[in-house]
Amino acid sequence: MTKTHSPETPSFLTAVRRIEALTQEIQKDGLAAFEKAEAAYVEVQELRAVLNARITDLRRRAA
C-alpha cells in the first residue's frame, strides 16, 4: 500500500525547492527585513521536519 501525504503537505521536491527559495530570500533581505526572515526561517524548520520524517520512513521501509 502506498502512503500518500495530505494536500497541505508539500511533496519532497516542492519542500526542497521552497527551502531553497526561502534561504535565498533570507540571504537577500538580511536583517533589513528581520520579521520576514524570521517567518521564513520558521517555515524552513517546519519543512525540514516534514522531510526528515519522510526520510526516516523511507529508511525504515528499506530496512
PDB file of N, CA, C and O in Angstrom:
ATOM      1  N   MET A   1       0.839  -1.177   0.000  1.00  0.00           N
ATOM      2  CA  MET A   1       0.000   0.000   0.000  1.00  0.00           C
ATOM      3  C   MET A   1       0.883   1.240   0.000  1.00  0.00           C
ATOM      4  O   MET A   1       1.834   1.330   0.753  1.00  0.00           O
ATOM      5  N   THR A   2       0.574   2.189  -0.853  1.00  0.00           N
ATOM      6  CA  THR A   2       1.337   3.418  -0.955  1.00  0.00           C
ATOM      7  C   THR A   2       0.789   4.443   0.020  1.00  0.00           C
ATOM      8  O   THR A   2      -0.403   4.674   0.089  1.00  0.00           O
ATOM      9  N   LYS A   3       1.692   5.041   0.764  1.00  0.00           N
ATOM     10  CA  LYS A   3       1.299   6.065   1.726  1.00  0.00           C
ATOM     11  C   LYS A   3       1.276   7.413   1.021  1.00  0.00           C
ATOM     12  O   LYS A   3       2.255   7.805   0.402  1.00  0.00           O
ATOM     13  N   THR A   4       0.156   8.098   1.080  1.00  0.00           N
ATOM     14  CA  THR A   4       0.058   9.419   0.458  1.00  0.00           C
ATOM     15  C   THR A   4       0.126  10.479   1.532  1.00  0.00           C
ATOM     16  O   THR A   4      -0.139  10.213   2.700  1.00  0.00           O
ATOM     17  N   HIS A   5       0.481  11.690   1.124  1.00  0.00           N
ATOM     18  CA  HIS A   5       0.527  12.782   2.079  1.00  0.00           C
ATOM     19  C   HIS A   5      -0.682  13.668   1.860  1.00  0.00           C
ATOM     20  O   HIS A   5      -1.277  13.690   0.801  1.00  0.00           O
ATOM     21  N   SER A   6      -1.039  14.396   2.906  1.00  0.00           N
ATOM     22  CA  SER A   6      -2.220  15.249   2.828  1.00  0.00           C
ATOM     23  C   SER A   6      -1.967  16.405   1.873  1.00  0.00           C
ATOM     24  O   SER A   6      -0.821  16.755   1.598  1.00  0.00           O
ATOM     25  N   PRO A   7      -3.041  17.003   1.346  1.00  0.00           N
ATOM     26  CA  PRO A   7      -2.891  18.086   0.361  1.00  0.00           C
ATOM     27  C   PRO A   7      -2.063  19.264   0.875  1.00  0.00           C
ATOM     28  O   PRO A   7      -1.372  19.912   0.115  1.00  0.00           O
ATOM     29  N   GLU A   8      -2.110  19.524   2.190  1.00  0.00           N
ATOM     30  CA  GLU A   8      -1.351  20.665   2.703  1.00  0.00           C
ATOM     31  C   GLU A   8       0.125  20.333   2.925  1.00  0.00           C
ATOM     32  O   GLU A   8       0.931  21.216   3.157  1.00  0.00           O
ATOM     33  N   THR A   9       0.489  19.056   2.848  1.00  0.00           N
ATOM     34  CA  THR A   9       1.873  18.654   2.999  1.00  0.00           C
ATOM     35  C   THR A   9       2.523  18.644   1.618  1.00  0.00           C
ATOM     36  O   THR A   9       2.081  17.923   0.735  1.00  0.00           O
ATOM     37  N   PRO A  10       3.572  19.439   1.439  1.00  0.00           N
ATOM     38  CA  PRO A  10       4.206  19.513   0.117  1.00  0.00           C
ATOM     39  C   PRO A  10       4.957  18.237  -0.216  1.00  0.00           C
ATOM     40  O   PRO A  10       5.370  17.497   0.665  1.00  0.00           O
ATOM     41  N   SER A  11       5.131  17.996  -1.503  1.00  0.00           N
ATOM     42  CA  SER A  11       5.946  16.863  -1.926  1.00  0.00           C
ATOM     43  C   SER A  11       7.390  17.122  -1.505  1.00  0.00           C
ATOM     44  O   SER A  11       7.765  18.256  -1.170  1.00  0.00           O
ATOM     45  N   PHE A  12       8.193  16.084  -1.533  1.00  0.00           N
ATOM     46  CA  PHE A  12       9.594  16.203  -1.139  1.00  0.00           C
ATOM     47  C   PHE A  12      10.294  17.269  -1.969  1.00  0.00           C
ATOM     48  O   PHE A  12      10.933  18.177  -1.438  1.00  0.00           O
ATOM     49  N   LEU A  13      10.144  17.183  -3.291  1.00  0.00           N
ATOM     50  CA  LEU A  13      10.818  18.128  -4.182  1.00  0.00           C
ATOM     51  C   LEU A  13      10.298  19.548  -3.980  1.00  0.00           C
ATOM     52  O   LEU A  13      11.080  20.508  -3.962  1.00  0.00           O
ATOM     53  N   THR A  14       9.006  19.697  -3.786  1.00  0.00           N
ATOM     54  CA  THR A  14       8.427  21.018  -3.549  1.00  0.00           C
ATOM     55  C   THR A  14       8.977  21.616  -2.265  1.00  0.00           C
ATOM     56  O   THR A  14       9.312  22.799  -2.210  1.00  0.00           O
ATOM     57  N   ALA A  15       9.092  20.790  -1.230  1.00  0.00           N
ATOM     58  CA  ALA A  15       9.624  21.268   0.049  1.00  0.00           C
ATOM     59  C   ALA A  15      11.078  21.711  -0.099  1.00  0.00           C
ATOM     60  O   ALA A  15      11.464  22.764   0.411  1.00  0.00           O
ATOM     61  N   VAL A  16      11.870  20.923  -0.813  1.00  0.00           N
ATOM     62  CA  VAL A  16      13.281  21.279  -1.015  1.00  0.00           C
ATOM     63  C   VAL A  16      13.387  22.590  -1.795  1.00  0.00           C
ATOM     64  O   VAL A  16      14.173  23.473  -1.433  1.00  0.00           O
ATOM     65  N   ARG A  17      12.581  22.722  -2.831  1.00  0.00           N
ATOM     66  CA  ARG A  17      12.606  23.965  -3.622  1.00  0.00           C
ATOM     67  C   ARG A  17      12.167  25.162  -2.789  1.00  0.00           C
ATOM     68  O   ARG A  17      12.711  26.261  -2.929  1.00  0.00           O
ATOM     69  N   ARG A  18      11.174  24.967  -1.929  1.00  0.00           N
ATOM     70  CA  ARG A  18      10.693  26.066  -1.085  1.00  0.00           C
ATOM     71  C   ARG A  18      11.771  26.467  -0.078  1.00  0.00           C
ATOM     72  O   ARG A  18      11.984  27.654   0.167  1.00  0.00           O
ATOM     73  N   ILE A  19      12.457  25.487   0.493  1.00  0.00           N
ATOM     74  CA  ILE A  19      13.556  25.789   1.413  1.00  0.00           C
ATOM     75  C   ILE A  19      14.619  26.608   0.694  1.00  0.00           C
ATOM     76  O   ILE A  19      15.133  27.589   1.237  1.00  0.00           O
ATOM     77  N   GLU A  20      14.938  26.217  -0.526  1.00  0.00           N
ATOM     78  CA  GLU A  20      15.936  26.949  -1.308  1.00  0.00           C
ATOM     79  C   GLU A  20      15.480  28.391  -1.554  1.00  0.00           C
ATOM     80  O   GLU A  20      16.260  29.332  -1.392  1.00  0.00           O
ATOM     81  N   ALA A  21      14.218  28.576  -1.933  1.00  0.00           N
ATOM     82  CA  ALA A  21      13.692  29.923  -2.191  1.00  0.00           C
ATOM     83  C   ALA A  21      13.699  30.768  -0.921  1.00  0.00           C
ATOM     84  O   ALA A  21      14.087  31.947  -0.949  1.00  0.00           O
ATOM     85  N   LEU A  22      13.296  30.171   0.191  1.00  0.00           N
ATOM     86  CA  LEU A  22      13.288  30.913   1.458  1.00  0.00           C
ATOM     87  C   LEU A  22      14.699  31.283   1.891  1.00  0.00           C
ATOM     88  O   LEU A  22      14.933  32.390   2.383  1.00  0.00           O
ATOM     89  N   THR A  23      15.637  30.368   1.690  1.00  0.00           N
ATOM     90  CA  THR A  23      17.030  30.647   2.040  1.00  0.00           C
ATOM     91  C   THR A  23      17.560  31.820   1.218  1.00  0.00           C
ATOM     92  O   THR A  23      18.233  32.712   1.751  1.00  0.00           O
ATOM     93  N   GLN A  24      17.229  31.845  -0.060  1.00  0.00           N
ATOM     94  CA  GLN A  24      17.658  32.957  -0.911  1.00  0.00           C
ATOM     95  C   GLN A  24      17.030  34.271  -0.455  1.00  0.00           C
ATOM     96  O   GLN A  24      17.696  35.307  -0.454  1.00  0.00           O
ATOM     97  N   GLU A  25      15.756  34.230  -0.068  1.00  0.00           N
ATOM     98  CA  GLU A  25      15.096  35.449   0.428  1.00  0.00           C
ATOM     99  C   GLU A  25      15.777  35.954   1.694  1.00  0.00           C
ATOM    100  O   GLU A  25      16.015  37.157   1.838  1.00  0.00           O
ATOM    101  N   ILE A  26      16.081  35.044   2.611  1.00  0.00           N
ATOM    102  CA  ILE A  26      16.746  35.429   3.860  1.00  0.00           C
ATOM    103  C   ILE A  26      18.101  36.054   3.559  1.00  0.00           C
ATOM    104  O   ILE A  26      18.458  37.095   4.110  1.00  0.00           O
ATOM    105  N   GLN A  27      18.862  35.433   2.661  1.00  0.00           N
ATOM    106  CA  GLN A  27      20.175  35.967   2.317  1.00  0.00           C
ATOM    107  C   GLN A  27      20.066  37.326   1.650  1.00  0.00           C
ATOM    108  O   GLN A  27      20.869  38.215   1.913  1.00  0.00           O
ATOM    109  N   LYS A  28      19.079  37.492   0.784  1.00  0.00           N
ATOM    110  CA  LYS A  28      18.909  38.749   0.054  1.00  0.00           C
ATOM    111  C   LYS A  28      18.468  39.887   0.984  1.00  0.00           C
ATOM    112  O   LYS A  28      19.007  40.984   0.955  1.00  0.00           O
ATOM    113  N   ASP A  29      17.477  39.603   1.821  1.00  0.00           N
ATOM    114  CA  ASP A  29      16.901  40.641   2.668  1.00  0.00           C
ATOM    115  C   ASP A  29      17.725  40.924   3.921  1.00  0.00           C
ATOM    116  O   ASP A  29      17.716  42.036   4.431  1.00  0.00           O
ATOM    117  N   GLY A  30      18.406  39.920   4.415  1.00  0.00           N
ATOM    118  CA  GLY A  30      19.220  40.083   5.610  1.00  0.00           C
ATOM    119  C   GLY A  30      18.420  40.636   6.775  1.00  0.00           C
ATOM    120  O   GLY A  30      17.224  40.391   6.915  1.00  0.00           O
ATOM    121  N   LEU A  31      19.074  41.409   7.611  1.00  0.00           N
ATOM    122  CA  LEU A  31      18.425  41.958   8.794  1.00  0.00           C
ATOM    123  C   LEU A  31      17.495  43.120   8.471  1.00  0.00           C
ATOM    124  O   LEU A  31      16.724  43.555   9.320  1.00  0.00           O
ATOM    125  N   ALA A  32      17.529  43.606   7.248  1.00  0.00           N
ATOM    126  CA  ALA A  32      16.660  44.718   6.867  1.00  0.00           C
ATOM    127  C   ALA A  32      15.187  44.328   6.978  1.00  0.00           C
ATOM    128  O   ALA A  32      14.338  45.173   7.223  1.00  0.00           O
ATOM    129  N   ALA A  33      14.906  43.066   6.813  1.00  0.00           N
ATOM    130  CA  ALA A  33      13.531  42.579   6.903  1.00  0.00           C
ATOM    131  C   ALA A  33      13.492  41.428   7.898  1.00  0.00           C
ATOM    132  O   ALA A  33      13.132  40.307   7.577  1.00  0.00           O
ATOM    133  N   PHE A  34      13.848  41.718   9.138  1.00  0.00           N
ATOM    134  CA  PHE A  34      14.008  40.678  10.147  1.00  0.00           C
ATOM    135  C   PHE A  34      12.739  39.854  10.350  1.00  0.00           C
ATOM    136  O   PHE A  34      12.798  38.631  10.424  1.00  0.00           O
ATOM    137  N   GLU A  35      11.591  40.493  10.438  1.00  0.00           N
ATOM    138  CA  GLU A  35      10.350  39.755  10.683  1.00  0.00           C
ATOM    139  C   GLU A  35      10.052  38.787   9.540  1.00  0.00           C
ATOM    140  O   GLU A  35       9.644  37.653   9.763  1.00  0.00           O
ATOM    141  N   LYS A  36      10.271  39.228   8.323  1.00  0.00           N
ATOM    142  CA  LYS A  36      10.052  38.360   7.168  1.00  0.00           C
ATOM    143  C   LYS A  36      11.042  37.197   7.204  1.00  0.00           C
ATOM    144  O   LYS A  36      10.668  36.049   6.965  1.00  0.00           O
ATOM    145  N   ALA A  37      12.287  37.492   7.515  1.00  0.00           N
ATOM    146  CA  ALA A  37      13.309  36.458   7.588  1.00  0.00           C
ATOM    147  C   ALA A  37      12.996  35.470   8.702  1.00  0.00           C
ATOM    148  O   ALA A  37      13.162  34.261   8.537  1.00  0.00           O
ATOM    149  N   GLU A  38      12.505  35.979   9.822  1.00  0.00           N
ATOM    150  CA  GLU A  38      12.153  35.113  10.942  1.00  0.00           C
ATOM    151  C   GLU A  38      11.015  34.157  10.554  1.00  0.00           C
ATOM    152  O   GLU A  38      11.065  32.967  10.833  1.00  0.00           O
ATOM    153  N   ALA A  39      10.002  34.676   9.886  1.00  0.00           N
ATOM    154  CA  ALA A  39       8.879  33.849   9.435  1.00  0.00           C
ATOM    155  C   ALA A  39       9.352  32.812   8.421  1.00  0.00           C
ATOM    156  O   ALA A  39       8.919  31.653   8.454  1.00  0.00           O
ATOM    157  N   ALA A  40      10.236  33.219   7.519  1.00  0.00           N
ATOM    158  CA  ALA A  40      10.763  32.291   6.525  1.00  0.00           C
ATOM    159  C   ALA A  40      11.558  31.183   7.203  1.00  0.00           C
ATOM    160  O   ALA A  40      11.455  30.010   6.829  1.00  0.00           O
ATOM    161  N   TYR A  41      12.322  31.537   8.217  1.00  0.00           N
ATOM    162  CA  TYR A  41      13.117  30.541   8.930  1.00  0.00           C
ATOM    163  C   TYR A  41      12.217  29.525   9.631  1.00  0.00           C
ATOM    164  O   TYR A  41      12.492  28.331   9.615  1.00  0.00           O
ATOM    165  N   VAL A  42      11.129  29.993  10.213  1.00  0.00           N
ATOM    166  CA  VAL A  42      10.177  29.084  10.862  1.00  0.00           C
ATOM    167  C   VAL A  42       9.605  28.113   9.826  1.00  0.00           C
ATOM    168  O   VAL A  42       9.500  26.911  10.075  1.00  0.00           O
ATOM    169  N   GLU A  43       9.254  28.630   8.650  1.00  0.00           N
ATOM    170  CA  GLU A  43       8.723  27.762   7.596  1.00  0.00           C
ATOM    171  C   GLU A  43       9.773  26.738   7.157  1.00  0.00           C
ATOM    172  O   GLU A  43       9.456  25.569   6.937  1.00  0.00           O
ATOM    173  N   VAL A  44      11.013  27.161   7.043  1.00  0.00           N
ATOM    174  CA  VAL A  44      12.094  26.242   6.674  1.00  0.00           C
ATOM    175  C   VAL A  44      12.202  25.126   7.714  1.00  0.00           C
ATOM    176  O   VAL A  44      12.319  23.945   7.365  1.00  0.00           O
ATOM    177  N   GLN A  45      12.131  25.470   8.985  1.00  0.00           N
ATOM    178  CA  GLN A  45      12.208  24.462  10.042  1.00  0.00           C
ATOM    179  C   GLN A  45      11.065  23.457   9.925  1.00  0.00           C
ATOM    180  O   GLN A  45      11.266  22.251  10.083  1.00  0.00           O
ATOM    181  N   GLU A  46       9.864  23.950   9.649  1.00  0.00           N
ATOM    182  CA  GLU A  46       8.708  23.064   9.508  1.00  0.00           C
ATOM    183  C   GLU A  46       8.879  22.135   8.306  1.00  0.00           C
ATOM    184  O   GLU A  46       8.584  20.941   8.392  1.00  0.00           O
ATOM    185  N   LEU A  47       9.358  22.685   7.197  1.00  0.00           N
ATOM    186  CA  LEU A  47       9.572  21.869   6.004  1.00  0.00           C
ATOM    187  C   LEU A  47      10.656  20.821   6.239  1.00  0.00           C
ATOM    188  O   LEU A  47      10.531  19.672   5.800  1.00  0.00           O
ATOM    189  N   ARG A  48      11.697  21.195   6.946  1.00  0.00           N
ATOM    190  CA  ARG A  48      12.763  20.235   7.245  1.00  0.00           C
ATOM    191  C   ARG A  48      12.248  19.102   8.114  1.00  0.00           C
ATOM    192  O   ARG A  48      12.633  17.946   7.938  1.00  0.00           O
ATOM    193  N   ALA A  49      11.360  19.418   9.043  1.00  0.00           N
ATOM    194  CA  ALA A  49      10.771  18.375   9.887  1.00  0.00           C
ATOM    195  C   ALA A  49       9.970  17.387   9.041  1.00  0.00           C
ATOM    196  O   ALA A  49      10.040  16.166   9.253  1.00  0.00           O
ATOM    197  N   VAL A  50       9.223  17.904   8.073  1.00  0.00           N
ATOM    198  CA  VAL A  50       8.456  17.044   7.165  1.00  0.00           C
ATOM    199  C   VAL A  50       9.409  16.151   6.371  1.00  0.00           C
ATOM    200  O   VAL A  50       9.192  14.935   6.249  1.00  0.00           O
ATOM    201  N   LEU A  51      10.459  16.744   5.829  1.00  0.00           N
ATOM    202  CA  LEU A  51      11.416  15.969   5.039  1.00  0.00           C
ATOM    203  C   LEU A  51      12.126  14.919   5.889  1.00  0.00           C
ATOM    204  O   LEU A  51      12.306  13.780   5.451  1.00  0.00           O
ATOM    205  N   ASN A  52      12.507  15.281   7.092  1.00  0.00           N
ATOM    206  CA  ASN A  52      13.173  14.319   7.983  1.00  0.00           C
ATOM    207  C   ASN A  52      12.258  13.140   8.297  1.00  0.00           C
ATOM    208  O   ASN A  52      12.708  11.989   8.329  1.00  0.00           O
ATOM    209  N   ALA A  53      10.978  13.419   8.520  1.00  0.00           N
ATOM    210  CA  ALA A  53      10.018  12.346   8.799  1.00  0.00           C
ATOM    211  C   ALA A  53       9.895  11.415   7.597  1.00  0.00           C
ATOM    212  O   ALA A  53       9.839  10.192   7.749  1.00  0.00           O
ATOM    213  N   ARG A  54       9.865  11.979   6.410  1.00  0.00           N
ATOM    214  CA  ARG A  54       9.757  11.150   5.198  1.00  0.00           C
ATOM    215  C   ARG A  54      11.007  10.302   4.997  1.00  0.00           C
ATOM    216  O   ARG A  54      10.926   9.133   4.629  1.00  0.00           O
ATOM    217  N   ILE A  55      12.176  10.887   5.227  1.00  0.00           N
ATOM    218  CA  ILE A  55      13.427  10.136   5.074  1.00  0.00           C
ATOM    219  C   ILE A  55      13.488   9.004   6.096  1.00  0.00           C
ATOM    220  O   ILE A  55      13.862   7.882   5.772  1.00  0.00           O
ATOM    221  N   THR A  56      13.086   9.277   7.322  1.00  0.00           N
ATOM    222  CA  THR A  56      13.056   8.251   8.363  1.00  0.00           C
ATOM    223  C   THR A  56      12.129   7.113   7.958  1.00  0.00           C
ATOM    224  O   THR A  56      12.464   5.930   8.111  1.00  0.00           O
ATOM    225  N   ASP A  57      10.965   7.461   7.420  1.00  0.00           N
ATOM    226  CA  ASP A  57      10.008   6.452   6.975  1.00  0.00           C
ATOM    227  C   ASP A  57      10.586   5.606   5.836  1.00  0.00           C
ATOM    228  O   ASP A  57      10.454   4.379   5.828  1.00  0.00           O
ATOM    229  N   LEU A  58      11.251   6.259   4.877  1.00  0.00           N
ATOM    230  CA  LEU A  58      11.866   5.526   3.769  1.00  0.00           C
ATOM    231  C   LEU A  58      12.957   4.576   4.269  1.00  0.00           C
ATOM    232  O   LEU A  58      13.060   3.445   3.805  1.00  0.00           O
ATOM    233  N   ARG A  59      13.757   5.043   5.215  1.00  0.00           N
ATOM    234  CA  ARG A  59      14.817   4.185   5.764  1.00  0.00           C
ATOM    235  C   ARG A  59      14.220   3.001   6.497  1.00  0.00           C
ATOM    236  O   ARG A  59      14.754   1.885   6.421  1.00  0.00           O
ATOM    237  N   ARG A  60      13.149   3.239   7.230  1.00  0.00           N
ATOM    238  CA  ARG A  60      12.501   2.177   7.975  1.00  0.00           C
ATOM    239  C   ARG A  60      11.958   1.111   7.020  1.00  0.00           C
ATOM    240  O   ARG A  60      12.081  -0.077   7.253  1.00  0.00           O
ATOM    241  N   ARG A  61      11.355   1.555   5.928  1.00  0.00           N
ATOM    242  CA  ARG A  61      10.820   0.610   4.952  1.00  0.00           C
ATOM    243  C   ARG A  61      11.917  -0.170   4.243  1.00  0.00           C
ATOM    244  O   ARG A  61      11.724  -1.321   3.864  1.00  0.00           O
ATOM    245  N   ALA A  62      13.048   0.492   4.021  1.00  0.00           N
ATOM    246  CA  ALA A  62      14.159  -0.146   3.309  1.00  0.00           C
ATOM    247  C   ALA A  62      14.898  -1.161   4.186  1.00  0.00           C
ATOM    248  O   ALA A  62      15.579  -2.047   3.660  1.00  0.00           O
ATOM    249  N   ALA A  63      14.759  -1.012   5.493  1.00  0.00           N
ATOM    250  CA  ALA A  63      15.498  -1.906   6.412  1.00  0.00           C
ATOM    251  C   ALA A  63      14.916  -3.305   6.442  1.00  0.00           C
ATOM    252  O   ALA A  63      13.870  -3.609   6.103  1.00  0.00           O
TER     253      ALA A  63
END
